[in-house]
Amino acid sequence: MTKAAIIGSGIGGIATAIRLAVKGYDVTVFEANASFGGKMHQFDLQGYRFDAGPSLFTLPHLVDELFTLAGRNPSDYFTYTRLDPITHYFWPDGSRLKAYADAEAFAVEAEQQLGVKAQDVRDVLAKSARLYKGTADTFLHKSLHRLDTYLSADVLKALGCLSDLGLTTTMHDANTRLFDDPRFVQLLDRFATYNGSDPYQAPGTLNLIPHLEHNTGAFYPKGGIYSIAASLVKLAEELGVAFRYNERVERIVIQNGKATGIETSSGRYSAKVVVSNMDVVPTYRRLLPDQPAPEQTLQQPRSSSALIYYWGIARAFPELHLHNIFFSQDYKQEFEHIFQRKSISPDPTVYVNITSKMEKSDAPAGCENWFVMVNVPHHQGQDWEQLVETTRQAVTDKLSRMLQTNLREAIVCEQVLDPLLIEQQTSSYAGALYGSSSNNRMAAFLRHPNFSSKLKGLYFCGGSVHPGGGIPLCLLSARIVGNLVPVVTSVNQAKQHA
């Protein structure tokens, strides 16, 4: 059997392992941490269970596909339910809106709560769907770094959409042309954060992202997001994949222009195919120090990161749901803080995820587990200890005011994740969650491909490469499924070159 070595057991690495195993490879996954999942892990804190990273699940068929490829019934491994509503939105002026799963219900809700014309909402979602369907096969599911992508019949569909893709305008400007209400524009602009970008800089192309949530739906897997990784690891092990935990890869072995294996502190392992699920920057800097690095690619501006407070809350909030967004008063200023000032706005938008709304066992009776996230810059030497303290104050003040309660009194335990810890725990360069940002029109083309054009047998997967990371699969990459997409191309290429 042809041997394959995978570096990292994040969701992209796990999915790659499954696809290679199905094709007959002898696969070993090397993981520096004590367990699998990468950003998709869980932990318990004083009786509260938390999904530590990804929180929104879309396009579940991409996960189901891994089981069907292996001849398994997906529902024997994990199950999920469609969310309705998807998200509860809150604005500083007291406005509230429920984003229903049904596009028509969402349009009516927007009209009733915000005064936005329902037909305009229908139109923007229909346009998002049309653009996604016209471009996905070319720009999302294929590599932008291979000539055959541009020679495929799918290119004709994509060309027919170019005039509506918003390549010459920003995401925010495109949305303000469609809607006068600043609250609904803010709702649409927030989708730029799904790949760590700035709607005031990112191209209007990102406005096709709402299709994936509002037209195809968002879901919740039983057992939480972590159950997806756990179920896929179970499948991988059934297929003979070996997982070696607490074994950090120190070098990718290159001989005569080919990847021939990896080295860890325990020794050298030969492999004809090597796949890195690490961020592409540390892959080159740490694992390929003697090889020429694609500096233009590695030096692209990084995406944003996250500051997360995991709070055990000693009471219930019936007005909240699984996904909740509390918007800032000045969205533009918030992104200026992140991308220009390299700091955190004193009035940040706050995302609150509460899985105990779906699984009561995730918190003690009458209590809730709050995953509270603020978008922040990646690490560039900031004093995170100070920023954690000042932002906690701002967030608790904001939520207390908007929920008309004293939230601090309800917090009984806390754990914090900042960009420095994200980098240490997941090898995300500078804590940037999505590799490079999509703040310019060429961002997708400047991302590293999921294969090496110079080193045979070397491939990449995960959110920092294309396909999978970047636009417009940012929704998937940021939350969960995008890391599965690059596996399709990388594995096919691995088979061709092995």
Short mmCIF file of C-alpha atoms in Angstrom, two decimals, residues 174-344:
data_model
loop_
_atom_site.label_atom_id
_atom_site.label_comp_id
_atom_site.label_asym_id
_atom_site.label_seq_id
_atom_site.Cartn_x
_atom_site.Cartn_y
_atom_site.Cartn_z
CA ALA A 174 -22.73 46.96 -2.85
CA ASN A 175 -25.08 46.48 0.12
CA THR A 176 -25.74 50.21 0.60
CA ARG A 177 -26.82 50.43 -3.04
CA LEU A 178 -29.47 47.82 -2.35
CA PHE A 179 -30.71 48.88 1.09
CA ASP A 180 -31.20 52.22 2.85
CA ASP A 181 -31.60 50.75 6.31
CA PRO A 182 -28.18 50.73 8.03
CA ARG A 183 -29.22 47.85 10.29
CA PHE A 184 -29.92 45.48 7.44
CA VAL A 185 -26.76 46.60 5.66
CA GLN A 186 -24.88 45.76 8.86
CA LEU A 187 -26.47 42.32 8.90
CA LEU A 188 -25.30 41.66 5.34
CA ASP A 189 -21.86 43.18 5.93
CA ARG A 190 -21.20 40.84 8.83
CA PHE A 191 -20.74 37.91 6.45
CA ALA A 192 -17.28 39.31 5.68
CA THR A 193 -16.27 38.17 9.16
CA TYR A 194 -16.91 34.56 8.13
CA ASN A 195 -13.43 34.54 6.65
CA GLY A 196 -11.90 37.23 8.80
CA SER A 197 -12.25 40.11 6.35
CA ASP A 198 -13.42 43.73 6.37
CA PRO A 199 -16.67 44.51 4.47
CA TYR A 200 -15.38 48.05 3.84
CA GLN A 201 -12.39 46.63 1.94
CA ALA A 202 -13.42 43.16 0.75
CA PRO A 203 -14.93 42.84 -2.74
CA GLY A 204 -18.66 42.63 -3.26
CA THR A 205 -18.13 39.04 -4.36
CA LEU A 206 -18.47 38.04 -0.72
CA ASN A 207 -22.16 38.91 -0.90
CA LEU A 208 -22.86 35.46 -2.25
CA ILE A 209 -22.09 34.01 1.20
CA PRO A 210 -25.61 34.58 2.61
CA HIS A 211 -26.85 31.98 0.15
CA LEU A 212 -25.16 29.24 2.14
CA GLU A 213 -26.95 30.20 5.33
CA HIS A 214 -30.25 31.71 4.26
CA ASN A 215 -31.03 29.60 1.18
CA THR A 216 -29.47 26.23 1.98
CA GLY A 217 -29.78 26.45 5.76
CA ALA A 218 -27.78 26.12 8.94
CA PHE A 219 -27.78 23.00 11.10
CA TYR A 220 -26.92 21.68 14.53
CA PRO A 221 -25.32 18.26 14.95
CA LYS A 222 -26.39 16.22 17.96
CA GLY A 223 -23.61 16.34 20.51
CA GLY A 224 -22.32 19.67 19.25
CA ILE A 225 -19.87 20.60 16.53
CA TYR A 226 -17.23 18.42 18.17
CA SER A 227 -19.35 15.35 17.34
CA ILE A 228 -18.53 15.86 13.66
CA ALA A 229 -14.80 15.50 14.27
CA ALA A 230 -15.38 12.58 16.64
CA SER A 231 -17.58 10.73 14.15
CA LEU A 232 -15.10 11.26 11.31
CA VAL A 233 -12.20 10.02 13.41
CA LYS A 234 -14.22 6.92 14.24
CA LEU A 235 -14.77 6.34 10.52
CA ALA A 236 -11.12 6.97 9.72
CA GLU A 237 -9.97 4.45 12.33
CA GLU A 238 -12.41 1.87 10.96
CA LEU A 239 -10.75 2.40 7.58
CA GLY A 240 -7.34 1.69 9.07
CA VAL A 241 -6.07 5.25 9.51
CA ALA A 242 -3.52 5.52 12.32
CA PHE A 243 -3.50 8.62 14.56
CA ARG A 244 -0.28 9.44 16.40
CA TYR A 245 -1.00 12.02 19.10
CA ASN A 246 1.54 14.07 21.05
CA GLU A 247 3.90 13.66 18.10
CA ARG A 248 4.80 17.00 16.60
CA VAL A 249 6.17 16.98 13.06
CA GLU A 250 9.52 18.78 12.97
CA ARG A 251 10.37 18.56 9.28
CA ILE A 252 9.05 17.46 5.92
CA VAL A 253 11.71 15.35 4.25
CA ILE A 254 12.56 16.46 0.71
CA GLN A 255 14.81 14.42 -1.56
CA ASN A 256 15.49 15.22 -5.22
CA GLY A 257 12.54 17.59 -5.43
CA LYS A 258 10.08 15.16 -3.85
CA ALA A 259 8.41 14.89 -0.46
CA THR A 260 9.48 11.48 0.84
CA GLY A 261 8.21 11.59 4.41
CA ILE A 262 8.29 13.48 7.68
CA GLU A 263 10.43 13.63 10.80
CA THR A 264 9.19 13.84 14.37
CA SER A 265 10.98 13.65 17.71
CA SER A 266 10.36 9.90 17.55
CA GLY A 267 11.96 9.32 14.18
CA ARG A 268 11.53 9.46 10.43
CA TYR A 269 8.49 8.13 8.58
CA SER A 270 8.59 7.47 4.85
CA ALA A 271 5.61 8.42 2.70
CA LYS A 272 4.99 8.96 -0.97
CA VAL A 273 2.31 11.56 -0.25
CA VAL A 274 2.61 14.26 2.44
CA VAL A 275 -0.34 16.52 3.22
CA SER A 276 -0.01 19.50 5.56
CA ASN A 277 -3.14 20.55 7.42
CA MET A 278 -1.11 23.25 9.18
CA ASP A 279 -1.35 26.89 8.21
CA VAL A 280 0.79 27.34 5.11
CA VAL A 281 3.10 29.91 6.79
CA PRO A 282 4.42 27.65 9.60
CA THR A 283 4.48 24.77 7.13
CA TYR A 284 7.17 26.59 5.15
CA ARG A 285 8.90 28.38 8.01
CA ARG A 286 9.16 25.42 10.39
CA LEU A 287 8.83 22.27 8.31
CA LEU A 288 10.50 23.35 5.06
CA PRO A 289 13.20 25.79 6.22
CA ASP A 290 15.65 24.76 3.50
CA GLN A 291 13.17 25.13 0.64
CA PRO A 292 12.44 28.36 -1.27
CA ALA A 293 9.23 29.81 0.14
CA PRO A 294 6.56 31.65 -1.91
CA GLU A 295 7.17 34.94 -0.10
CA GLN A 296 4.52 36.96 -1.94
CA THR A 297 1.93 34.44 -0.81
CA LEU A 298 3.18 34.08 2.75
CA GLN A 299 3.30 37.83 3.26
CA GLN A 300 -0.31 38.50 2.27
CA PRO A 301 -2.27 40.45 4.92
CA ARG A 302 -3.60 38.14 7.60
CA SER A 303 -7.23 37.65 8.48
CA SER A 304 -8.73 38.70 11.77
CA SER A 305 -8.63 36.51 14.83
CA ALA A 306 -10.98 36.03 17.76
CA LEU A 307 -11.17 36.73 21.46
CA ILE A 308 -13.47 34.21 23.11
CA TYR A 309 -14.86 34.12 26.64
CA TYR A 310 -16.35 30.80 27.68
CA TRP A 311 -18.78 31.61 30.48
CA GLY A 312 -20.83 29.40 32.72
CA ILE A 313 -24.05 31.40 33.26
CA ALA A 314 -26.08 30.64 36.40
CA ARG A 315 -29.46 31.50 34.91
CA ALA A 316 -31.43 31.13 31.67
CA PHE A 317 -32.22 33.76 29.02
CA PRO A 318 -35.37 32.69 27.13
CA GLU A 319 -35.03 35.57 24.64
CA LEU A 320 -31.78 34.07 23.32
CA HIS A 321 -31.27 31.15 20.95
CA LEU A 322 -28.31 29.04 19.75
CA HIS A 323 -26.79 31.88 17.65
CA ASN A 324 -27.08 35.50 18.80
CA ILE A 325 -25.50 38.69 17.41
CA PHE A 326 -25.33 41.97 19.35
CA PHE A 327 -24.24 44.65 16.89
CA SER A 328 -22.04 47.67 17.52
CA GLN A 329 -23.24 51.23 16.99
CA ASP A 330 -20.44 52.09 14.53
CA TYR A 331 -19.53 49.10 12.37
CA LYS A 332 -16.98 50.97 10.26
CA GLN A 333 -15.09 52.12 13.32
CA GLU A 334 -15.07 48.54 14.60
CA PHE A 335 -13.29 47.29 11.47
CA GLU A 336 -10.92 50.25 11.50
CA HIS A 337 -9.83 49.15 14.96
CA ILE A 338 -9.26 45.58 13.76
CA PHE A 339 -7.45 46.21 10.47
CA GLN A 340 -5.91 49.69 10.78
CA ARG A 341 -5.38 50.30 14.50
CA LYS A 342 -4.64 46.62 15.26
CA SER A 343 -6.79 46.87 18.36
CA ILE A 344 -10.34 46.22 19.59
#
